[in-house]
Every structure is written in C-alpha cells, then in structure tokens.
Amino acid sequence: MRLCVRLDNKMFKIIKHCCLLTQNFCSHYQSSALDNVVIRMLPRKFDVFRLNSTSSRPENELTNTLAEEDQRMKLIKIEIDLIREKGGSAPDINFIQKHHWNELLLLKTKTARQHYYKHLFSIEQTRLKRKLQTKEREQRLALKPSQPMGKVTFLLRIERKTINSWRNNRLFRAMQHGEKLIFDCSYDEHMTVIEAKNAANQLTMSFSDNRRDREPFDLHFCNVNFNSVTMKHMERNLPTMRNQEFPMNLHECSYADVFPREQLLYLTPHCDDDLTEYDPNMIYIVGAMVDKRVQSPLSVGKVRELNLKMARLPLNRYLKWGEGFRKFLTLDQMVRIMLDLKRTGKWEIALQHVPKATLK
C-alpha cells in the first residue's frame, strides 16, 4: 500500500511538471518575439502564404506590412527607371518576377540592390541574345531549300577512322615499294631524361609528318631498347606501335644487320662532306638524339666503326645563319626536309623547313 502511494506521488509530480511546461510554452508562443522568429525561418517561396495568413499576425500589423512593402516596391521601380534612363545596368520592370521581388525587398542598402540589378540585367541580356540567335537560325533554315531524303550530296563527310585507314595504307605501300629512312635509337644513354623525352616527341612528330605525306618514307627504327626512356615515352604517344597491324618498323638490332652496308649513308652535322643531291638508291640514317649541351660527335665514331658513308646537309651553302644560333635541326625538321628533297630534288624548296628565326 505504501509503494502505491509513493508511485502516485511521483506520477503526480511528473504530470504537474508537464502541465507547467505546456502552459509556459503556450504563453510564449503567443508572444510577438517568437512570431518574428518563426516568420524569419519560413522559406521565401512561402512569403505569399505568410502575407495572406491571419493566424500569425494581427490584422492591423498585416495591413501595415503590406503597405510598407508596396511603398518599397514603388521606390525600387523608380530607382530602376532612373538607372535605365542614365544608361546603367538595370533590368526591365516586366522582367522582374515574384522571387526577384522577394530578394529585392530583403536588401537594405542601395549598393546591394545595384549589384542585384546588374545580375538581373546580365540574365535578361543573355536570354534576349538566345532569342535572337534562335530567331536567326529559324530564318536561315526557312530560307535554305529543303533537300529530299536519300539524295546523293556533292560533299560527303569523311570520318577520322577512314582517314587513318587511308594513311596507314599509304605506309603499307611504302613498305613494299617506297624508299627507306632509318632512325638510329642507340643514343639514349648519352641523353638526360628531359632530352630523351624531347627525342621521343620529335620521333612521334616525324612519324606523323611522314604518315601525312603523299609519298612517305618507309621508316625504320633501329637499335630500339623498349626499356629506355625514349621508347617508353614514345609508346605513351603511340600506344599501338608494337602491334603487328600497325605500319611501323621496330628493330632491336643494328641497321647494319638489316640492310646492306654499301647502301647506308649516315647524315651527321659533324661531317665535312655536303650531301649534294638525293640518291634514291641510298638508305639515309638519322641519329635520334637531342643534345642541348655540348654537341659531341658520337655519330662519327659509329660510322667509322661500321665503315659507312656519311654526309651533312648543305646548310652553309644555301642558308645564312644568324649570330648565336647553332646549325642543328630537330628530327621532325630533318624528315620534312628529306621528304621535299625526295619529291623535288631541290635544296631551295627542302630547306624552307629550317626555322626562319635562326636565319639572318
């Protein structure tokens, strides 16, 4: 019996405490401060419901608020008209929508409103420009004569895949009947990492320029080491270069083991003999080396060791070099020079690929 009485006393205290909390909360909810907090927490898209509601505010306060907002809207309209008359950035009154007015009514300073005017003006101009572009496009389509379906057009679009196949077929024909050009890729140990990457980029450009030519060379890359920096970087540029169906000749052995030595001629700038004319019976070799430091005659030592012929391009005979420029060309420039020399046989045309900045 005592246990029941104790429990009833505890329950009575809890119920009494809850009633007091409820009473305080109800009295506080009727205060104007909480009403302002609730109104500020309302989303802007419910502003219309807030203004039309009669449960949250007294009728007199609601009337005063509507009158203040109408007055502020009139002042904002006058402000926009003055800005537009002076040539400023302000939108048209008809462009301003309900959510724009909600934003403007919340802005207290003139500077903030001017920034918002510029924002609305940019949106308005963008929409007008799009409308004009759409209208002009429709007019052009209306003036353009309609073409019947299934009619053969004069100009047909050639896909990239078709162009690649066409160029690869020219390289395959060059492998069978074309003249050969060799890149000696055995200089990787004499180059820095940056120089080796530059050599790889130049070799890639050489292959691309030769592939685009009307009468390409049959390019051969000899002394290839696939673990070298040059070949690794080149394989990044041409991921399919090791595929059997790709028109690229890669030899890990020396060019002296692939071609007859009496037909090989090494093009090196360290030689004293000029190449006077292009001989289609000879196979020309270009050293795949980029040396931005001291130019060492490594190719001359190789030529003498293998007992090959060598020559240099007649740059001094046909060109006048500027002061401070070295007489060395990049690998892709060498390929373009040899392509034009093979086609025309004229050094004046072939040496046009030498950069004019290095000349007087």
Tab-separated table of N, CA and C in Angstrom, residues 231-312:
chain	number	residue	atom	x	y	z
A	231	MET	N	61.919	5.197	-75.696
A	231	MET	CA	60.898	4.290	-76.215
A	231	MET	C	59.666	4.231	-75.311
A	232	LYS	N	59.890	4.311	-73.996
A	232	LYS	CA	58.738	4.310	-73.083
A	232	LYS	C	57.870	5.536	-73.313
A	233	HIS	N	58.517	6.692	-73.467
A	233	HIS	CA	57.740	7.912	-73.693
A	233	HIS	C	57.101	7.914	-75.083
A	234	MET	N	57.786	7.347	-76.052
A	234	MET	CA	57.214	7.266	-77.392
A	234	MET	C	56.020	6.325	-77.427
A	235	GLU	N	56.087	5.256	-76.634
A	235	GLU	CA	54.968	4.316	-76.580
A	235	GLU	C	53.745	4.945	-75.919
A	236	ARG	N	53.979	5.927	-75.046
A	236	ARG	CA	52.839	6.670	-74.498
A	236	ARG	C	52.168	7.499	-75.586
A	237	ASN	N	52.976	8.058	-76.481
A	237	ASN	CA	52.396	8.838	-77.575
A	237	ASN	C	51.726	7.953	-78.616
A	238	LEU	N	52.308	6.763	-78.865
A	238	LEU	CA	51.756	5.818	-79.845
A	238	LEU	C	51.540	4.473	-79.151
A	239	PRO	N	50.434	4.300	-78.454
A	239	PRO	CA	50.234	3.062	-77.677
A	239	PRO	C	50.175	1.802	-78.531
A	240	THR	N	49.843	1.916	-79.807
A	240	THR	CA	49.688	0.737	-80.668
A	240	THR	C	50.908	0.479	-81.537
A	241	MET	N	52.048	1.085	-81.203
A	241	MET	CA	53.186	0.981	-82.116
A	241	MET	C	53.782	-0.426	-82.142
A	242	ARG	N	53.543	-1.256	-81.130
A	242	ARG	CA	54.079	-2.617	-81.135
A	242	ARG	C	53.139	-3.622	-81.785
A	243	ASN	N	51.936	-3.205	-82.119
A	243	ASN	CA	51.004	-4.134	-82.761
A	243	ASN	C	51.490	-4.513	-84.161
A	244	GLN	N	51.242	-5.747	-84.526
A	244	GLN	CA	51.700	-6.223	-85.822
A	244	GLN	C	50.997	-5.536	-86.976
A	245	GLU	N	49.736	-5.139	-86.773
A	245	GLU	CA	48.995	-4.492	-87.859
A	245	GLU	C	49.293	-3.006	-87.962
A	246	PHE	N	50.124	-2.457	-87.050
A	246	PHE	CA	50.458	-1.029	-87.103
A	246	PHE	C	51.647	-0.825	-88.053
A	247	PRO	N	51.560	0.139	-88.976
A	247	PRO	CA	52.604	0.297	-90.003
A	247	PRO	C	53.848	1.001	-89.464
A	248	MET	N	54.594	0.314	-88.625
A	248	MET	CA	55.798	0.887	-88.024
A	248	MET	C	56.841	-0.215	-87.876
A	249	ASN	N	58.065	0.038	-88.344
A	249	ASN	CA	59.138	-0.955	-88.326
A	249	ASN	C	60.055	-0.688	-87.128
A	250	LEU	N	60.072	-1.615	-86.174
A	250	LEU	CA	60.905	-1.502	-84.975
A	250	LEU	C	61.898	-2.662	-84.972
A	251	HIS	N	63.194	-2.328	-84.873
A	251	HIS	CA	64.248	-3.344	-84.881
A	251	HIS	C	65.109	-3.162	-83.629
A	252	GLU	N	65.259	-4.222	-82.876
A	252	GLU	CA	66.152	-4.170	-81.719
A	252	GLU	C	67.608	-4.351	-82.136
A	253	CYS	N	67.851	-4.796	-83.343
A	253	CYS	CA	69.218	-4.992	-83.830
A	253	CYS	C	69.690	-3.732	-84.559
A	254	SER	N	70.936	-3.766	-85.024
A	254	SER	CA	71.520	-2.624	-85.710
A	254	SER	C	71.049	-2.574	-87.162
A	255	TYR	N	71.103	-1.373	-87.756
A	255	TYR	CA	70.743	-1.207	-89.163
A	255	TYR	C	71.745	-1.914	-90.072
A	256	ALA	N	72.976	-2.101	-89.589
A	256	ALA	CA	73.971	-2.812	-90.395
A	256	ALA	C	73.640	-4.290	-90.526
A	257	ASP	N	72.807	-4.811	-89.620
A	257	ASP	CA	72.389	-6.215	-89.701
A	257	ASP	C	71.127	-6.405	-90.521
A	258	VAL	N	70.476	-5.338	-90.884
A	258	VAL	CA	69.198	-5.428	-91.622
A	258	VAL	C	69.383	-5.051	-93.084
A	259	PHE	N	70.208	-4.035	-93.368
A	259	PHE	CA	70.361	-3.507	-94.715
A	259	PHE	C	71.816	-3.667	-95.177
A	260	PRO	N	72.032	-3.681	-96.453
A	260	PRO	CA	73.402	-3.756	-96.981
A	260	PRO	C	74.200	-2.500	-96.609
A	261	ARG	N	75.429	-2.675	-96.166
A	261	ARG	CA	76.221	-1.544	-95.696
A	261	ARG	C	76.588	-0.590	-96.827
A	262	GLU	N	76.732	-1.097	-98.038
A	262	GLU	CA	77.117	-0.225	-99.146
A	262	GLU	C	76.004	0.747	-99.540
A	263	GLN	N	74.777	0.483	-99.083
A	263	GLN	CA	73.664	1.394	-99.375
A	263	GLN	C	73.388	2.381	-98.241
A	264	LEU	N	74.035	2.245	-97.106
A	264	LEU	CA	73.764	3.086	-95.944
A	264	LEU	C	74.594	4.362	-96.014
A	265	LEU	N	73.955	5.490	-95.681
A	265	LEU	CA	74.631	6.786	-95.627
A	265	LEU	C	74.126	7.511	-94.383
A	266	TYR	N	75.044	7.849	-93.486
A	266	TYR	CA	74.691	8.471	-92.193
A	266	TYR	C	74.716	9.988	-92.342
A	267	LEU	N	73.596	10.645	-92.014
A	267	LEU	CA	73.509	12.110	-92.032
A	267	LEU	C	73.907	12.647	-90.667
A	268	THR	N	75.042	13.349	-90.604
A	268	THR	CA	75.558	13.864	-89.344
A	268	THR	C	76.104	15.268	-89.562
A	269	PRO	N	75.886	16.187	-88.647
A	269	PRO	CA	76.419	17.554	-88.814
A	269	PRO	C	77.918	17.642	-88.553
A	270	HIS	N	78.535	16.575	-88.044
A	270	HIS	CA	79.963	16.600	-87.722
A	270	HIS	C	80.826	16.161	-88.890
A	271	CYS	N	80.245	16.027	-90.056
A	271	CYS	CA	80.987	15.622	-91.235
A	271	CYS	C	81.352	16.867	-92.057
A	272	ASP	N	82.420	16.766	-92.832
A	272	ASP	CA	82.860	17.891	-93.674
A	272	ASP	C	82.335	17.798	-95.097
A	273	ASP	N	81.783	16.672	-95.509
A	273	ASP	CA	81.289	16.485	-96.871
A	273	ASP	C	79.795	16.807	-96.930
A	274	ASP	N	79.394	17.650	-97.871
A	274	ASP	CA	77.998	18.028	-98.064
A	274	ASP	C	77.281	17.007	-98.936
A	275	LEU	N	76.013	16.826	-98.649
A	275	LEU	CA	75.152	15.997	-99.489
A	275	LEU	C	74.683	16.856	-100.656
A	276	THR	N	75.178	16.583	-101.820
A	276	THR	CA	74.890	17.437	-102.975
A	276	THR	C	73.528	17.163	-103.580
A	277	GLU	N	73.148	15.911	-103.697
A	277	GLU	CA	71.867	15.566	-104.300
A	277	GLU	C	71.307	14.307	-103.640
A	278	TYR	N	70.001	14.126	-103.829
A	278	TYR	CA	69.330	12.969	-103.238
A	278	TYR	C	69.495	11.768	-104.158
A	279	ASP	N	69.950	10.663	-103.573
A	279	ASP	CA	70.138	9.419	-104.328
A	279	ASP	C	69.076	8.417	-103.871
A	280	PRO	N	68.130	8.029	-104.722
A	280	PRO	CA	67.079	7.094	-104.300
A	280	PRO	C	67.585	5.689	-104.016
A	281	ASN	N	68.798	5.376	-104.457
A	281	ASN	CA	69.345	4.047	-104.195
A	281	ASN	C	70.004	3.941	-102.823
A	282	MET	N	70.223	5.060	-102.175
A	282	MET	CA	70.851	5.052	-100.855
A	282	MET	C	69.784	5.022	-99.760
A	283	ILE	N	70.161	4.492	-98.603
A	283	ILE	CA	69.298	4.461	-97.420
A	283	ILE	C	69.924	5.401	-96.393
A	284	TYR	N	69.216	6.469	-96.061
A	284	TYR	CA	69.760	7.516	-95.200
A	284	TYR	C	69.432	7.210	-93.737
A	285	ILE	N	70.394	7.526	-92.868
A	285	ILE	CA	70.276	7.272	-91.431
A	285	ILE	C	70.336	8.612	-90.699
A	286	VAL	N	69.432	8.798	-89.757
A	286	VAL	CA	69.391	9.997	-88.913
A	286	VAL	C	69.531	9.553	-87.462
A	287	GLY	N	70.446	10.162	-86.743
A	287	GLY	CA	70.619	9.833	-85.331
A	287	GLY	C	69.515	10.416	-84.474
A	288	ALA	N	68.809	9.570	-83.727
A	288	ALA	CA	67.680	10.021	-82.891
A	288	ALA	C	68.216	10.505	-81.553
A	289	MET	N	68.846	11.690	-81.589
A	289	MET	CA	69.486	12.224	-80.389
A	289	MET	C	69.163	13.707	-80.267
A	290	VAL	N	68.888	14.138	-79.047
A	290	VAL	CA	68.696	15.548	-78.725
A	290	VAL	C	69.757	15.908	-77.700
A	291	ASP	N	70.659	16.816	-78.077
A	291	ASP	CA	71.762	17.214	-77.206
A	291	ASP	C	71.734	18.728	-77.067
A	292	LYS	N	71.223	19.211	-75.931
A	292	LYS	CA	71.140	20.643	-75.693
A	292	LYS	C	72.396	21.200	-75.021
A	293	ARG	N	73.322	20.340	-74.733
A	293	ARG	CA	74.571	20.781	-74.094
A	293	ARG	C	75.677	20.855	-75.149
A	294	VAL	N	76.814	20.261	-74.905
A	294	VAL	CA	77.903	20.263	-75.874
A	294	VAL	C	77.643	19.193	-76.922
A	295	GLN	N	77.692	19.582	-78.181
A	295	GLN	CA	77.434	18.646	-79.269
A	295	GLN	C	78.666	17.760	-79.457
A	296	SER	N	78.568	16.515	-79.089
A	296	SER	CA	79.684	15.579	-79.220
A	296	SER	C	79.511	14.728	-80.478
A	297	PRO	N	80.592	14.456	-81.226
A	297	PRO	CA	80.496	13.700	-82.486
A	297	PRO	C	80.393	12.202	-82.254
A	298	LEU	N	79.338	11.757	-81.602
A	298	LEU	CA	79.165	10.331	-81.345
A	298	LEU	C	78.850	9.570	-82.627
A	299	SER	N	78.117	10.199	-83.532
A	299	SER	CA	77.742	9.510	-84.768
A	299	SER	C	78.958	9.241	-85.653
A	300	VAL	N	79.943	10.138	-85.615
A	300	VAL	CA	81.138	9.941	-86.438
A	300	VAL	C	81.887	8.686	-86.001
A	301	GLY	N	81.980	8.473	-84.689
A	301	GLY	CA	82.629	7.266	-84.195
A	301	GLY	C	81.910	6.008	-84.632
A	302	LYS	N	80.578	6.029	-84.633
A	302	LYS	CA	79.821	4.858	-85.078
A	302	LYS	C	80.034	4.588	-86.564
A	303	VAL	N	80.043	5.657	-87.343
A	303	VAL	CA	80.204	5.496	-88.787
A	303	VAL	C	81.572	4.900	-89.112
A	304	ARG	N	82.596	5.400	-88.442
A	304	ARG	CA	83.944	4.881	-88.697
A	304	ARG	C	84.080	3.441	-88.218
A	305	GLU	N	83.412	3.120	-87.134
A	305	GLU	CA	83.491	1.750	-86.622
A	305	GLU	C	82.828	0.765	-87.582
A	306	LEU	N	81.707	1.147	-88.187
A	306	LEU	CA	80.991	0.262	-89.107
A	306	LEU	C	81.429	0.438	-90.562
A	307	ASN	N	82.329	1.417	-90.794
A	307	ASN	CA	82.844	1.670	-92.145
A	307	ASN	C	81.698	2.015	-93.104
A	308	LEU	N	80.934	3.053	-92.729
A	308	LEU	CA	79.809	3.505	-93.536
A	308	LEU	C	80.116	4.856	-94.159
A	309	LYS	N	79.312	5.257	-95.108
A	309	LYS	CA	79.416	6.582	-95.705
A	309	LYS	C	78.679	7.590	-94.825
A	310	MET	N	79.109	8.835	-94.888
A	310	MET	CA	78.442	9.876	-94.117
A	310	MET	C	78.494	11.194	-94.885
A	311	ALA	N	77.542	12.069	-94.554
A	311	ALA	CA	77.452	13.378	-95.192
A	311	ALA	C	76.615	14.285	-94.294
A	312	ARG	N	76.636	15.562	-94.615
A	312	ARG	CA	75.837	16.542	-93.870
A	312	ARG	C	74.985	17.332	-94.851
